[in-house]
mmCIF file of C-alpha atoms and ligand atoms in Angstrom:
data_model
loop_
_atom_site.group_PDB
_atom_site.id
_atom_site.type_symbol
_atom_site.label_atom_id
_atom_site.label_comp_id
_atom_site.label_asym_id
_atom_site.label_seq_id
_atom_site.Cartn_x
_atom_site.Cartn_y
_atom_site.Cartn_z
ATOM 1 C CA MET A 1 -40.402 206.713 -67.099
ATOM 2 C CA SER A 2 -38.490 203.724 -68.380
ATOM 3 C CA ARG A 3 -35.781 201.761 -66.923
ATOM 4 C CA ALA A 4 -32.095 202.542 -68.231
ATOM 5 C CA PHE A 5 -29.263 200.068 -68.489
ATOM 6 C CA ASN A 6 -26.936 201.009 -65.643
ATOM 7 C CA PHE A 7 -23.388 200.070 -65.965
ATOM 8 C CA CYS A 8 -22.376 201.687 -62.724
ATOM 9 C CA ALA A 9 -19.519 199.921 -60.882
ATOM 10 C CA GLY A 10 -21.310 200.294 -57.406
ATOM 11 C CA PRO A 11 -23.857 200.803 -56.177
ATOM 12 C CA ALA A 12 -25.119 198.892 -58.963
ATOM 13 C CA THR A 13 -28.126 197.790 -61.040
ATOM 14 C CA LEU A 14 -30.268 195.550 -59.086
ATOM 15 C CA PRO A 15 -32.568 192.799 -60.571
ATOM 16 C CA GLU A 16 -36.121 194.628 -61.799
ATOM 17 C CA PRO A 17 -38.347 191.883 -60.127
ATOM 18 C CA VAL A 18 -36.626 192.473 -56.746
ATOM 19 C CA LEU A 19 -37.098 196.212 -56.917
ATOM 20 C CA LYS A 20 -40.944 195.533 -58.230
ATOM 21 C CA GLN A 21 -41.277 193.192 -55.217
ATOM 22 C CA ALA A 22 -39.557 195.911 -52.645
ATOM 23 C CA GLN A 23 -41.943 198.345 -53.884
ATOM 24 C CA GLU A 24 -45.224 195.954 -53.473
ATOM 25 C CA GLU A 25 -44.001 195.307 -50.016
ATOM 26 C CA MET A 26 -42.852 198.925 -49.252
ATOM 27 C CA LEU A 27 -45.979 199.960 -47.248
ATOM 28 C CA ASP A 28 -46.989 196.766 -45.696
ATOM 29 C CA TRP A 29 -44.906 193.763 -45.537
ATOM 30 C CA ARG A 30 -47.224 190.639 -45.743
ATOM 31 C CA GLY A 31 -49.943 192.099 -43.732
ATOM 32 C CA THR A 32 -47.876 193.505 -40.853
ATOM 33 C CA GLY A 33 -48.864 196.945 -41.684
ATOM 34 C CA MET A 34 -45.230 198.242 -41.573
ATOM 35 C CA SER A 35 -42.390 198.753 -44.177
ATOM 36 C CA VAL A 36 -39.517 196.221 -43.473
ATOM 37 C CA MET A 37 -37.655 199.599 -42.612
ATOM 38 C CA GLU A 38 -39.869 200.100 -39.790
ATOM 39 C CA MET A 39 -39.543 196.917 -38.013
ATOM 40 C CA SER A 40 -37.628 195.949 -35.040
ATOM 41 C CA HIS A 41 -34.655 193.864 -35.735
ATOM 42 C CA ARG A 42 -35.590 191.711 -33.016
ATOM 43 C CA SER A 43 -39.219 191.100 -34.243
ATOM 44 C CA ASP A 44 -40.312 187.593 -35.249
ATOM 45 C CA GLU A 45 -40.931 188.984 -38.933
ATOM 46 C CA PHE A 46 -37.409 190.469 -39.353
ATOM 47 C CA VAL A 47 -35.577 187.647 -37.864
ATOM 48 C CA ALA A 48 -37.254 185.416 -40.265
ATOM 49 C CA ILE A 49 -36.392 187.545 -43.010
ATOM 50 C CA ALA A 50 -32.676 187.483 -41.594
ATOM 51 C CA GLU A 51 -32.329 183.888 -41.332
ATOM 52 C CA THR A 52 -33.915 183.185 -44.729
ATOM 53 C CA ALA A 53 -31.505 185.149 -46.403
ATOM 54 C CA GLU A 54 -28.691 183.350 -44.558
ATOM 55 C CA LYS A 55 -30.176 180.143 -45.458
ATOM 56 C CA ASP A 56 -30.577 181.202 -49.447
ATOM 57 C CA LEU A 57 -27.038 182.437 -49.431
ATOM 58 C CA ARG A 58 -25.641 179.279 -47.900
ATOM 59 C CA GLU A 59 -27.541 177.236 -50.542
ATOM 60 C CA LEU A 60 -26.380 179.345 -53.360
ATOM 61 C CA ALA A 61 -22.722 179.593 -52.313
ATOM 62 C CA GLY A 62 -22.638 176.356 -51.011
ATOM 63 C CA ILE A 63 -21.473 177.318 -47.592
ATOM 64 C CA SER A 64 -21.191 174.450 -44.866
ATOM 65 C CA ASP A 65 -21.796 174.651 -41.194
ATOM 66 C CA ASP A 66 -18.238 175.026 -40.443
ATOM 67 C CA TYR A 67 -18.500 178.525 -41.427
ATOM 68 C CA ALA A 68 -20.233 181.482 -39.993
ATOM 69 C CA VAL A 69 -22.045 183.819 -42.208
ATOM 70 C CA LEU A 70 -22.038 187.619 -41.011
ATOM 71 C CA PHE A 71 -23.891 190.486 -42.007
ATOM 72 C CA MET A 72 -21.822 193.354 -41.121
ATOM 73 C CA GLN A 73 -21.510 197.172 -41.831
ATOM 74 C CA GLY A 74 -19.091 199.697 -42.792
ATOM 75 C CA GLY A 75 -18.619 198.219 -46.411
ATOM 76 C CA ALA A 76 -16.025 195.945 -47.462
ATOM 77 C CA SER A 77 -13.291 199.118 -46.599
ATOM 78 C CA SER A 78 -13.917 198.344 -42.771
ATOM 79 C CA GLN A 79 -13.028 195.054 -43.445
ATOM 80 C CA PHE A 80 -9.491 195.930 -44.547
ATOM 81 C CA SER A 81 -8.966 196.571 -40.847
ATOM 82 C CA THR A 82 -11.360 194.279 -39.379
ATOM 83 C CA ILE A 83 -9.566 191.246 -40.820
ATOM 84 C CA PRO A 84 -5.716 192.092 -39.420
ATOM 85 C CA LEU A 85 -7.605 192.852 -36.205
ATOM 86 C CA ASN A 86 -9.102 189.547 -35.756
ATOM 87 C CA LEU A 87 -6.926 187.466 -37.800
ATOM 88 C CA LEU A 88 -3.254 188.200 -37.088
ATOM 89 C CA GLY A 89 -3.405 186.941 -33.515
ATOM 90 C CA GLU A 90 0.055 185.855 -32.314
ATOM 91 C CA LYS A 91 1.476 186.112 -35.716
ATOM 92 C CA ALA A 92 3.957 188.783 -36.749
ATOM 93 C CA SER A 93 2.678 189.409 -40.452
ATOM 94 C CA ALA A 94 0.196 188.503 -43.215
ATOM 95 C CA ASP A 95 0.756 187.790 -46.915
ATOM 96 C CA TYR A 96 -1.197 190.078 -49.536
ATOM 97 C CA ILE A 97 -1.113 189.897 -53.328
ATOM 98 C CA ASN A 98 -1.260 193.311 -55.115
ATOM 99 C CA THR A 99 -3.094 193.321 -58.271
ATOM 100 C CA GLY A 100 -4.527 196.634 -58.247
ATOM 101 C CA ILE A 101 -6.247 199.527 -56.340
ATOM 102 C CA TRP A 102 -8.457 197.670 -54.071
ATOM 103 C CA SER A 103 -5.442 195.248 -53.111
ATOM 104 C CA LYS A 104 -3.316 198.328 -52.655
ATOM 105 C CA LYS A 105 -6.032 199.895 -50.052
ATOM 106 C CA ALA A 106 -6.319 196.647 -48.119
ATOM 107 C CA ILE A 107 -2.296 196.535 -47.765
ATOM 108 C CA ALA A 108 -2.101 200.164 -46.717
ATOM 109 C CA GLU A 109 -4.792 199.473 -43.958
ATOM 110 C CA ALA A 110 -3.492 196.276 -42.782
ATOM 111 C CA LYS A 111 0.186 197.693 -42.221
ATOM 112 C CA ARG A 112 -1.552 199.885 -39.360
ATOM 113 C CA TYR A 113 -1.683 196.557 -37.398
ATOM 114 C CA GLY A 114 1.308 194.511 -38.278
ATOM 115 C CA THR A 115 3.833 193.647 -40.952
ATOM 116 C CA VAL A 116 2.487 193.106 -44.353
ATOM 117 C CA ASN A 117 4.512 190.809 -46.675
ATOM 118 C CA VAL A 118 3.528 191.622 -50.526
ATOM 119 C CA ALA A 119 4.201 188.139 -51.695
ATOM 120 C CA ALA A 120 3.439 189.027 -55.220
ATOM 121 C CA SER A 121 2.690 192.184 -57.278
ATOM 122 C CA SER A 122 1.680 192.938 -61.076
ATOM 123 C CA GLU A 123 2.186 196.712 -60.269
ATOM 124 C CA ASP A 124 5.208 196.765 -62.817
ATOM 125 C CA SER A 125 2.788 195.801 -65.511
ATOM 126 C CA GLY A 126 0.308 198.393 -64.800
ATOM 127 C CA PHE A 127 -1.925 195.671 -63.386
ATOM 128 C CA VAL A 128 -2.708 194.105 -66.445
ATOM 129 C CA THR A 129 -1.834 190.458 -65.375
ATOM 130 C CA ILE A 130 -1.501 188.247 -62.383
ATOM 131 C CA PRO A 131 1.775 186.918 -61.203
ATOM 132 C CA ASP A 132 2.105 183.211 -61.744
ATOM 133 C CA GLN A 133 1.697 181.465 -58.373
ATOM 134 C CA SER A 134 5.139 179.801 -58.818
ATOM 135 C CA ALA A 135 6.632 182.981 -58.458
ATOM 136 C CA TRP A 136 4.801 184.160 -55.107
ATOM 137 C CA ARG A 137 6.989 184.777 -52.087
ATOM 138 C CA THR A 138 4.448 183.557 -49.440
ATOM 139 C CA SER A 139 5.380 182.566 -45.950
ATOM 140 C CA ALA A 140 4.404 179.442 -44.528
ATOM 141 C CA ASP A 141 4.083 181.359 -41.053
ATOM 142 C CA ALA A 142 1.852 184.320 -42.230
ATOM 143 C CA ALA A 143 -1.532 184.764 -40.308
ATOM 144 C CA TYR A 144 -3.373 184.603 -43.529
ATOM 145 C CA LEU A 145 -3.025 185.223 -47.475
ATOM 146 C CA HIS A 146 -5.259 188.159 -48.775
ATOM 147 C CA TYR A 147 -6.076 188.577 -52.365
ATOM 148 C CA THR A 148 -8.437 190.419 -54.539
ATOM 149 C CA PRO A 149 -10.226 187.733 -56.875
ATOM 150 C CA ASN A 150 -11.525 190.774 -58.820
ATOM 151 C CA GLU A 151 -10.249 194.125 -59.057
ATOM 152 C CA THR A 152 -13.298 196.371 -59.678
ATOM 153 C CA ILE A 153 -11.500 199.281 -61.075
ATOM 154 C CA GLY A 154 -8.650 197.623 -63.149
ATOM 155 C CA GLY A 155 -11.149 194.968 -64.643
ATOM 156 C CA LEU A 156 -8.577 192.091 -63.548
ATOM 157 C CA GLU A 157 -9.772 188.929 -62.353
ATOM 158 C CA PHE A 158 -8.077 185.546 -61.079
ATOM 159 C CA ASP A 159 -9.340 182.640 -63.060
ATOM 160 C CA PHE A 160 -8.073 180.387 -60.340
ATOM 161 C CA VAL A 161 -8.035 179.999 -56.498
ATOM 162 C CA PRO A 162 -4.491 180.464 -55.143
ATOM 163 C CA ASP A 163 -3.270 177.367 -53.161
ATOM 164 C CA SER A 164 -2.354 178.883 -49.697
ATOM 165 C CA GLY A 165 -1.340 175.469 -48.198
ATOM 166 C CA ASP A 166 -2.357 175.843 -44.336
ATOM 167 C CA VAL A 167 -2.488 179.547 -44.175
ATOM 168 C CA PRO A 168 -6.235 180.770 -44.300
ATOM 169 C CA LEU A 169 -6.988 182.295 -47.544
ATOM 170 C CA VAL A 170 -8.856 185.409 -47.319
ATOM 171 C CA ALA A 171 -10.808 187.010 -50.333
ATOM 172 C CA ASP A 172 -12.300 190.355 -51.048
ATOM 173 C CA MET A 173 -14.996 189.131 -53.313
ATOM 174 C CA SER A 174 -17.069 192.514 -53.285
ATOM 175 C CA SER A 175 -17.315 192.492 -56.964
ATOM 176 C CA THR A 176 -17.454 188.736 -57.998
ATOM 177 C CA MET A 177 -19.455 187.248 -55.317
ATOM 178 C CA LEU A 178 -21.976 185.005 -56.466
ATOM 179 C CA SER A 179 -21.089 185.551 -60.336
ATOM 180 C CA ARG A 180 -19.722 182.214 -60.803
ATOM 181 C CA PRO A 181 -19.145 178.791 -58.927
ATOM 182 C CA VAL A 182 -16.401 179.059 -56.373
ATOM 183 C CA ASP A 183 -15.307 176.232 -53.809
ATOM 184 C CA VAL A 184 -15.850 178.201 -50.247
ATOM 185 C CA SER A 185 -14.060 175.412 -48.508
ATOM 186 C CA ARG A 186 -10.918 176.613 -49.819
ATOM 187 C CA PHE A 187 -11.100 179.716 -47.870
ATOM 188 C CA GLY A 188 -10.651 181.041 -44.349
ATOM 189 C CA LEU A 189 -12.560 184.065 -44.959
ATOM 190 C CA ILE A 190 -14.440 185.569 -47.840
ATOM 191 C CA TYR A 191 -15.873 189.365 -47.691
ATOM 192 C CA ALA A 192 -18.022 191.219 -50.219
ATOM 193 C CA GLY A 193 -19.548 194.890 -49.899
ATOM 194 C CA ALA A 194 -23.150 194.377 -51.061
ATOM 195 C CA GLN A 195 -23.492 197.134 -53.326
ATOM 196 C CA LYS A 196 -21.962 195.474 -56.527
ATOM 197 C CA ASN A 197 -23.589 191.927 -56.727
ATOM 198 C CA ILE A 198 -25.599 191.389 -53.676
ATOM 199 C CA GLY A 199 -27.783 194.262 -52.964
ATOM 200 C CA PRO A 200 -27.623 198.021 -51.667
ATOM 201 C CA SER A 201 -24.795 199.523 -49.912
ATOM 202 C CA GLY A 202 -24.610 199.603 -46.142
ATOM 203 C CA LEU A 203 -24.092 195.960 -45.709
ATOM 204 C CA VAL A 204 -21.029 193.646 -46.128
ATOM 205 C CA VAL A 205 -21.156 189.616 -45.940
ATOM 206 C CA VAL A 206 -18.476 187.919 -44.367
ATOM 207 C CA ILE A 207 -18.071 184.319 -44.469
ATOM 208 C CA ILE A 208 -15.583 182.954 -41.894
ATOM 209 C CA ARG A 209 -14.437 179.461 -40.998
ATOM 210 C CA LYS A 210 -15.480 178.928 -37.600
ATOM 211 C CA ASP A 211 -12.196 178.097 -36.337
ATOM 212 C CA LEU A 212 -10.629 181.448 -36.886
ATOM 213 C CA LEU A 213 -13.260 183.155 -34.750
ATOM 214 C CA GLY A 214 -12.250 184.295 -31.354
ATOM 215 C CA LYS A 215 -8.646 185.445 -32.338
ATOM 216 C CA ALA A 216 -9.315 189.041 -32.215
ATOM 217 C CA ARG A 217 -6.697 191.546 -30.277
ATOM 218 C CA LYS A 218 -7.746 192.785 -27.284
ATOM 219 C CA GLU A 219 -8.113 196.243 -28.505
ATOM 220 C CA THR A 220 -10.499 195.227 -31.479
ATOM 221 C CA PRO A 221 -13.467 197.440 -31.273
ATOM 222 C CA THR A 222 -16.467 195.471 -30.405
ATOM 223 C CA MET A 223 -18.356 195.889 -33.571
ATOM 224 C CA MET A 224 -15.389 194.507 -35.380
ATOM 225 C CA ASN A 225 -15.022 191.522 -33.310
ATOM 226 C CA TYR A 226 -16.101 188.651 -35.727
ATOM 227 C CA GLN A 227 -16.682 186.487 -32.414
ATOM 228 C CA VAL A 228 -19.171 188.969 -31.182
ATOM 229 C CA ILE A 229 -20.913 189.455 -34.493
ATOM 230 C CA ALA A 230 -21.344 185.756 -34.722
ATOM 231 C CA ASP A 231 -22.452 184.780 -31.181
ATOM 232 C CA ASN A 232 -25.291 187.668 -31.769
ATOM 233 C CA ALA A 233 -26.410 186.664 -35.211
ATOM 234 C CA SER A 234 -25.347 189.759 -36.297
ATOM 235 C CA MET A 235 -27.431 191.735 -34.169
ATOM 236 C CA TYR A 236 -25.344 192.862 -31.558
ATOM 237 C CA ASN A 237 -26.551 196.137 -32.465
ATOM 238 C CA THR A 238 -29.073 197.358 -34.926
ATOM 239 C CA PRO A 239 -27.860 195.752 -38.340
ATOM 240 C CA ALA A 240 -28.491 197.224 -41.895
ATOM 241 C CA THR A 241 -32.084 195.856 -41.935
ATOM 242 C CA TYR A 242 -33.336 197.010 -45.090
ATOM 243 C CA SER A 243 -30.007 196.236 -47.135
ATOM 244 C CA TRP A 244 -30.429 192.751 -45.431
ATOM 245 C CA TYR A 245 -33.827 192.005 -46.507
ATOM 246 C CA LEU A 246 -33.186 193.325 -50.041
ATOM 247 C CA ALA A 247 -30.133 190.953 -50.321
ATOM 248 C CA GLY A 248 -32.472 188.342 -49.281
ATOM 249 C CA LEU A 249 -34.733 189.238 -52.256
ATOM 250 C CA VAL A 250 -31.647 189.092 -54.602
ATOM 251 C CA PHE A 251 -30.874 185.858 -53.144
ATOM 252 C CA LYS A 252 -34.183 184.435 -53.907
ATOM 253 C CA TRP A 253 -34.027 185.863 -57.514
ATOM 254 C CA LEU A 254 -30.517 184.089 -58.096
ATOM 255 C CA LYS A 255 -31.968 180.796 -57.171
ATOM 256 C CA GLU A 256 -34.884 181.519 -59.649
ATOM 257 C CA GLN A 257 -32.236 182.082 -62.244
ATOM 258 C CA GLY A 258 -30.796 178.792 -61.618
ATOM 259 C CA GLY A 259 -28.186 179.529 -59.130
ATOM 260 C CA VAL A 260 -24.417 180.343 -59.302
ATOM 261 C CA GLU A 261 -23.961 177.861 -62.098
ATOM 262 C CA ALA A 262 -26.418 179.497 -64.387
ATOM 263 C CA MET A 263 -25.260 182.950 -63.519
ATOM 264 C CA GLY A 264 -21.653 181.958 -64.227
ATOM 265 C CA GLU A 265 -22.614 180.935 -67.864
ATOM 266 C CA ILE A 266 -24.622 183.982 -68.419
ATOM 267 C CA ASN A 267 -21.859 186.238 -67.057
ATOM 268 C CA TYR A 268 -19.324 184.351 -69.262
ATOM 269 C CA ARG A 269 -21.391 184.874 -72.335
ATOM 270 C CA LYS A 270 -21.962 188.653 -71.580
ATOM 271 C CA ALA A 271 -18.156 189.144 -70.868
ATOM 272 C CA LYS A 272 -17.183 187.218 -73.880
ATOM 273 C CA LYS A 273 -19.422 189.167 -76.301
ATOM 274 C CA LEU A 274 -18.193 192.542 -75.058
ATOM 275 C CA TYR A 275 -14.572 191.652 -75.259
ATOM 276 C CA ASP A 276 -14.515 189.945 -78.557
ATOM 277 C CA PHE A 277 -16.363 193.171 -79.881
ATOM 278 C CA ILE A 278 -13.639 195.365 -78.358
ATOM 279 C CA ASP A 279 -10.735 192.819 -79.842
ATOM 280 C CA ASP A 280 -12.484 193.034 -83.418
ATOM 281 C CA ASN A 281 -12.811 196.834 -83.493
ATOM 282 C CA ASP A 282 -9.854 199.009 -83.987
ATOM 283 C CA PHE A 283 -11.538 201.733 -82.305
ATOM 284 C CA TYR A 284 -11.624 200.014 -78.832
ATOM 285 C CA ALA A 285 -9.062 198.664 -76.706
ATOM 286 C CA ASN A 286 -9.011 196.564 -73.268
ATOM 287 C CA PRO A 287 -5.270 196.312 -72.039
ATOM 288 C CA ILE A 288 -5.932 193.193 -69.720
ATOM 289 C CA GLU A 289 -4.117 189.821 -70.573
ATOM 290 C CA PRO A 290 -7.283 188.055 -71.943
ATOM 291 C CA ARG A 291 -7.153 185.159 -69.570
ATOM 292 C CA PHE A 292 -7.651 187.584 -66.562
ATOM 293 C CA ARG A 293 -10.108 189.789 -67.974
ATOM 294 C CA SER A 294 -12.681 190.365 -65.623
ATOM 295 C CA TRP A 295 -16.409 188.948 -66.056
ATOM 296 C CA MET A 296 -17.819 191.722 -64.029
ATOM 297 C CA ASN A 297 -15.890 194.930 -65.164
ATOM 298 C CA VAL A 298 -14.963 195.572 -68.459
ATOM 299 C CA PRO A 299 -12.734 198.913 -68.877
ATOM 300 C CA PHE A 300 -12.109 199.991 -72.431
ATOM 301 C CA THR A 301 -10.773 203.095 -74.183
ATOM 302 C CA LEU A 302 -11.573 204.701 -77.306
ATOM 303 C CA ALA A 303 -8.825 205.338 -80.198
ATOM 304 C CA ASP A 304 -8.985 209.116 -79.196
ATOM 305 C CA ASP A 305 -9.679 210.250 -75.589
ATOM 306 C CA ALA A 306 -10.898 213.524 -76.985
ATOM 307 C CA LEU A 307 -14.167 211.661 -78.042
ATOM 308 C CA ASN A 308 -14.909 210.376 -74.605
ATOM 309 C CA GLY A 309 -17.522 213.178 -73.754
ATOM 310 C CA GLU A 310 -19.307 212.837 -76.877
ATOM 311 C CA PHE A 311 -19.315 209.052 -76.490
ATOM 312 C CA LEU A 312 -20.787 209.329 -72.830
ATOM 313 C CA LYS A 313 -23.351 211.739 -73.941
ATOM 314 C CA GLY A 314 -24.697 209.519 -76.821
ATOM 315 C CA ALA A 315 -24.810 206.629 -74.370
ATOM 316 C CA ASP A 316 -26.837 208.671 -71.828
ATOM 317 C CA ALA A 317 -29.373 209.632 -74.699
ATOM 318 C CA ARG A 318 -29.600 205.931 -75.142
ATOM 319 C CA GLY A 319 -30.157 205.048 -71.502
ATOM 320 C CA LEU A 320 -26.805 203.452 -71.474
ATOM 321 C CA LEU A 321 -25.898 204.992 -67.938
ATOM 322 C CA ASN A 322 -22.561 205.505 -65.861
ATOM 323 C CA LEU A 323 -20.024 204.006 -68.626
ATOM 324 C CA LYS A 324 -17.492 206.587 -67.473
ATOM 325 C CA GLY A 325 -14.231 204.847 -66.279
ATOM 326 C CA HIS A 326 -12.846 205.412 -62.782
ATOM 327 C CA ARG A 327 -11.005 208.707 -62.191
ATOM 328 C CA SER A 328 -7.681 206.963 -61.826
ATOM 329 C CA VAL A 329 -7.879 205.027 -65.243
ATOM 330 C CA GLY A 330 -9.825 207.029 -67.301
ATOM 331 C CA GLY A 331 -11.788 205.936 -70.617
ATOM 332 C CA MET A 332 -14.813 203.909 -70.063
ATOM 333 C CA ARG A 333 -15.750 200.858 -67.914
ATOM 334 C CA ALA A 334 -18.896 198.732 -68.166
ATOM 335 C CA SER A 335 -19.725 196.829 -65.047
ATOM 336 C CA ILE A 336 -22.081 193.899 -66.088
ATOM 337 C CA TYR A 337 -22.933 192.102 -62.776
ATOM 338 C CA ASN A 338 -25.420 189.476 -62.401
ATOM 339 C CA ALA A 339 -28.330 192.155 -62.619
ATOM 340 C CA MET A 340 -27.332 193.515 -65.883
ATOM 341 C CA PRO A 341 -29.481 191.820 -68.399
ATOM 342 C CA GLU A 342 -27.861 190.406 -71.757
ATOM 343 C CA ALA A 343 -30.203 192.620 -73.688
ATOM 344 C CA GLY A 344 -27.821 195.625 -71.845
ATOM 345 C CA VAL A 345 -24.723 194.091 -73.353
ATOM 346 C CA ASP A 346 -26.151 193.804 -76.794
ATOM 347 C CA ALA A 347 -27.406 197.494 -76.680
ATOM 348 C CA LEU A 348 -23.874 198.475 -75.518
ATOM 349 C CA ILE A 349 -22.143 196.655 -78.179
ATOM 350 C CA GLN A 350 -24.813 198.171 -80.728
ATOM 351 C CA TYR A 351 -24.139 201.785 -79.789
ATOM 352 C CA MET A 352 -20.138 201.248 -79.668
ATOM 353 C CA SER A 353 -20.419 199.561 -83.130
ATOM 354 C CA GLU A 354 -22.352 202.602 -84.669
ATOM 355 C CA PHE A 355 -20.320 205.278 -82.636
ATOM 356 C CA ALA A 356 -17.223 203.719 -84.237
ATOM 357 C CA ARG A 357 -18.423 203.694 -87.718
ATOM 358 C CA GLU A 358 -19.677 207.238 -87.322
ATOM 359 C CA ARG A 359 -16.726 208.816 -85.464
ATOM 360 C CA GLY A 360 -13.863 206.290 -85.771
HETATM 361 C C1 PLP B 1 -16.384 198.462 -54.049
HETATM 362 C C2 PLP B 1 -15.163 197.407 -53.397
HETATM 363 C C3 PLP B 1 -14.652 197.864 -52.362
HETATM 364 C C4 PLP B 1 -15.287 199.066 -51.340
HETATM 365 O O1 PLP B 1 -16.446 198.723 -51.029
HETATM 366 P P1 PLP B 1 -16.981 199.580 -49.945
HETATM 367 O O2 PLP B 1 -18.243 198.767 -49.625
HETATM 368 O O3 PLP B 1 -17.203 201.172 -50.548
HETATM 369 O O4 PLP B 1 -16.096 199.924 -48.762
HETATM 370 C C5 PLP B 1 -13.580 196.925 -51.853
HETATM 371 N N1 PLP B 1 -12.892 196.245 -52.669
HETATM 372 C C6 PLP B 1 -13.418 195.633 -53.895
HETATM 373 C C7 PLP B 1 -13.016 194.801 -54.930
HETATM 374 C C8 PLP B 1 -14.767 196.524 -54.387
HETATM 375 O O5 PLP B 1 -15.035 196.423 -55.540
#
C-alpha cells in the first residue's frame, strides 16, 4: 500500500513524517507505556505536549504575549457563534465582508446575536473577486470586522490584510493559517479549524488579543467563553488531546521545513505552476481574478462537464484523490495545503495535460 496524493479540502492530507512519528509513538509514547490518546489531559506528559505545541505555534506565527492561544473544540463553525457572543459586548453591530460560502455562514450565525452590517460583498460577481477596500461601508462603531482571508470552496484569497482602524479585525484562517507569513499584530482574533493546515479535525485554534477577553455576554455557554478557556489553559474540560498532539507534530515539521516564510515560497510556486498550466491550456479554466486566486484551493472546470466523471476516475487510478469540486460549485478542486508536496502538483499537472490531449 503506497500513499496517494490526496487533494481533499478537509480533512486534508498530513505530512508523511508526522504520520510516521505518530505511528511510532502510537502504543508507547516515549516510554510511558501509553498512547497519547490514553493519557490524562492533566498529566505532566500531556501538559508538556500541549505547552510545546503552543510554544511552537507562537514561534511559527510570530504571536506575542499580548495574545492568548486557545485550543478549542467544535470546529471553525462553532466560532461563528462564539465570536459574536464574546465580542459584541455593548455594541449593537459587527461588520462582515461577504466573499463566499464561508463568509455567508459566519454572517448567518452572527445575525442570531446582533445586527450584522455586510460592509462589502462580491456576491454580484459570483465571488470571483474581492471588493476594493475603498468601497467598503464599514462603521467606526462596529464591535469588530470579520472576514474570510481564504474562501476554501470558491478558491478566493485576499492578497492584503484589511485596515480596520481601531475596530478589532477578526479572520477565519481555517484554510490559510501558516501557509504564508501574516502579521498577527494586525488582528484582534484569528481562528482556524485544524483539519486543513494544522492537524486532524476536532480542534480549532483561536488566537485572541488579551484585551478582547472578558467581554462575553452573560448567556454565553461556559465552553464558549474565551476568558474561561484562557484562564484554564484550554483545559476547562477535556480537550481534543490527540488532535492537539498531532497539531504539535505538524508545528515541529513546519519548523523543520524552514517555517512559514519557506512554506509561503513553496506554496506560491505550487499554486503558480497549477494556475499557469490552467491558463495556458484551453481545456481547463479557473474563473477567479488572478490577483485573488487562492494559494491553497484551486478550483477548475473542464471544457466539457460530461467528462468530469471520466477525469475523476482516471485521477483515482493514478492515486490523485478527492479532486471533485464542492457540490455547490461543481467541476474540480485541488487543495494544495502545506502538506501537499510539490511532486503532487507536478503529478496532477502531468495527468491534466495527458487527459486534455486525449479527450480535449
Ligand atoms: C472548513 C472551513 C470551515 C468549517 O470548518 P469546521 O471545522 O468543519 O467547522 C470554516 N471556514 C473555512 C474558511 C473553512 O475552510
